C-alpha positions as a Python dict, from the first residue, in 0.01 Angstrom:
ca = {
    (1, 'Q'): (0, 0, 0),
    (2, 'V'): (346, -38, 155),
    (3, 'Q'): (527, 236, 343),
    (4, 'L'): (905, 224, 363),
    (5, 'V'): (1131, 426, 593),
    (6, 'E'): (1509, 417, 561),
    (7, 'S'): (1748, 500, 843),
    (8, 'G'): (2116, 467, 926),
    (9, 'G'): (2271, 699, 672),
    (10, 'G'): (2544, 947, 758),
    (11, 'L'): (2899, 1064, 701),
    (12, 'V'): (3185, 816, 717),
    (13, 'Q'): (3549, 812, 613),
    (14, 'A'): (3668, 596, 328),
    (15, 'G'): (3722, 240, 446),
    (16, 'G'): (3453, 271, 711),
    (17, 'S'): (3118, 98, 750),
    (18, 'L'): (2751, 187, 778),
    (19, 'R'): (2435, -17, 810),
    (20, 'L'): (2114, 103, 651),
    (21, 'S'): (1775, -19, 768),
    (22, 'C'): (1445, -12, 583),
    (23, 'A'): (1132, -62, 792),
    (24, 'A'): (816, -162, 607),
    (25, 'S'): (457, -109, 718),
    (26, 'G'): (114, -139, 561),
    (27, 'H'): (73, -447, 342),
    (28, 'T'): (397, -565, 494),
    (29, 'G'): (712, -584, 290),
    (30, 'S'): (789, -925, 442),
    (31, 'R'): (572, -1072, 164),
    (32, 'Y'): (776, -920, -118),
    (33, 'K'): (1119, -913, -269),
    (34, 'M'): (1314, -606, -165),
    (35, 'G'): (1591, -403, -318),
    (36, 'W'): (1833, -122, -247),
    (37, 'F'): (1915, 145, -505),
    (38, 'R'): (2125, 460, -493),
    (39, 'Q'): (2137, 789, -675),
    (40, 'A'): (2432, 1026, -682),
    (41, 'P'): (2392, 1393, -784),
    (42, 'G'): (2352, 1426, -1159),
    (43, 'K'): (2333, 1051, -1211),
    (44, 'E'): (2056, 802, -1272),
    (45, 'R'): (1926, 580, -995),
    (46, 'E'): (2122, 255, -996),
    (47, 'F'): (2071, -91, -855),
    (48, 'V'): (2272, -193, -549),
    (49, 'A'): (2128, -518, -411),
    (50, 'A'): (1812, -729, -392),
    (51, 'I'): (1687, -1008, -168),
    (52, 'S'): (1421, -1275, -203),
    (53, 'V'): (1118, -1308, 25),
    (54, 'S'): (1283, -1579, 236),
    (55, 'G'): (1623, -1411, 231),
    (56, 'G'): (1778, -1720, 78),
    (57, 'S'): (1867, -1552, -251),
    (58, 'T'): (2050, -1227, -306),
    (59, 'L'): (2174, -1024, -603),
    (60, 'Y'): (2439, -751, -607),
    (61, 'A'): (2573, -489, -840),
    (62, 'D'): (2930, -567, -942),
    (63, 'S'): (3046, -239, -789),
    (64, 'V'): (2944, -346, -436),
    (65, 'K'): (2987, -723, -448),
    (66, 'G'): (3208, -841, -163),
    (67, 'R'): (3166, -514, 28),
    (68, 'F'): (2789, -482, 82),
    (69, 'T'): (2552, -739, 230),
    (70, 'I'): (2174, -728, 206),
    (71, 'S'): (1967, -915, 465),
    (72, 'R'): (1617, -913, 609),
    (73, 'D'): (1431, -988, 929),
    (74, 'N'): (1074, -1069, 832),
    (75, 'A'): (961, -1078, 1194),
    (76, 'K'): (1057, -710, 1213),
    (77, 'N'): (950, -625, 855),
    (78, 'T'): (1296, -478, 806),
    (79, 'V'): (1561, -506, 536),
    (80, 'Y'): (1923, -412, 598),
    (81, 'L'): (2219, -309, 388),
    (82, 'Q'): (2554, -357, 560),
    (83, 'M'): (2813, -148, 380),
    (84, 'N'): (3181, -214, 447),
    (85, 'S'): (3502, -80, 291),
    (86, 'L'): (3314, 228, 178),
    (87, 'K'): (3458, 440, -101),
    (88, 'P'): (3393, 805, -195),
    (89, 'E'): (3215, 681, -508),
    (90, 'D'): (2956, 513, -283),
    (91, 'T'): (2831, 860, -186),
    (92, 'A'): (2463, 884, -282),
    (93, 'V'): (2110, 884, -154),
    (94, 'Y'): (2015, 522, -86),
    (95, 'Y'): (1659, 401, -139),
    (96, 'C'): (1488, 78, -46),
    (97, 'A'): (1208, -50, -267),
    (98, 'V'): (954, -329, -304),
    (99, 'D'): (931, -565, -600),
    (100, 'R'): (587, -730, -608),
    (101, 'T'): (644, -909, -938),
    (102, 'L'): (684, -1285, -973),
    (103, 'V'): (1002, -1268, -1180),
    (104, 'P'): (1343, -1361, -1032),
    (105, 'L'): (1546, -1098, -845),
    (106, 'S'): (1597, -803, -1072),
    (107, 'R'): (1819, -497, -1119),
    (108, 'M'): (1547, -314, -1312),
    (109, 'V'): (1424, 4, -1146),
    (110, 'G'): (1090, -21, -1324),
    (111, 'L'): (995, -347, -1150),
    (112, 'Y'): (998, -182, -807),
    (113, 'D'): (680, 6, -726),
    (114, 'Y'): (706, 127, -366),
    (115, 'W'): (999, 341, -255),
    (116, 'G'): (1126, 492, 65),
    (117, 'Q'): (1222, 858, 103),
    (118, 'G'): (1594, 787, 87),
    (119, 'A'): (1892, 805, 323),
    (120, 'Q'): (2202, 1011, 251),
    (121, 'V'): (2535, 830, 265),
    (122, 'T'): (2847, 1044, 232),
    (123, 'V'): (3194, 890, 220),
    (124, 'S'): (3485, 1129, 263),
    (125, 'S'): (3829, 1060, 120),
}
């Protein structure tokens, strides 16, 4: 069992920055690949970024590449999502999740089996 708690969401103007954190406890998330997803009202949950166990490999959605950076601190069992140059279309609830599979980093929602409660990010124009 892994428990995930997101923090760092909020309201920011377009062009601004936010950093989300995801703290893992239980069978610690430091042993697993991690991902960030987001879900806007009326839309399906979509992949944002993923990171390998060591942090040496990352994967991004095209819509955030060059603006968002995923990282992790395994000593703190925490994964981060640094979001820069935010746009109104980035507004969503952001979720971190655990991927315990042995496949390479994935965008597939179904491969992630533990989820946090979500953090609201609102970008005003």
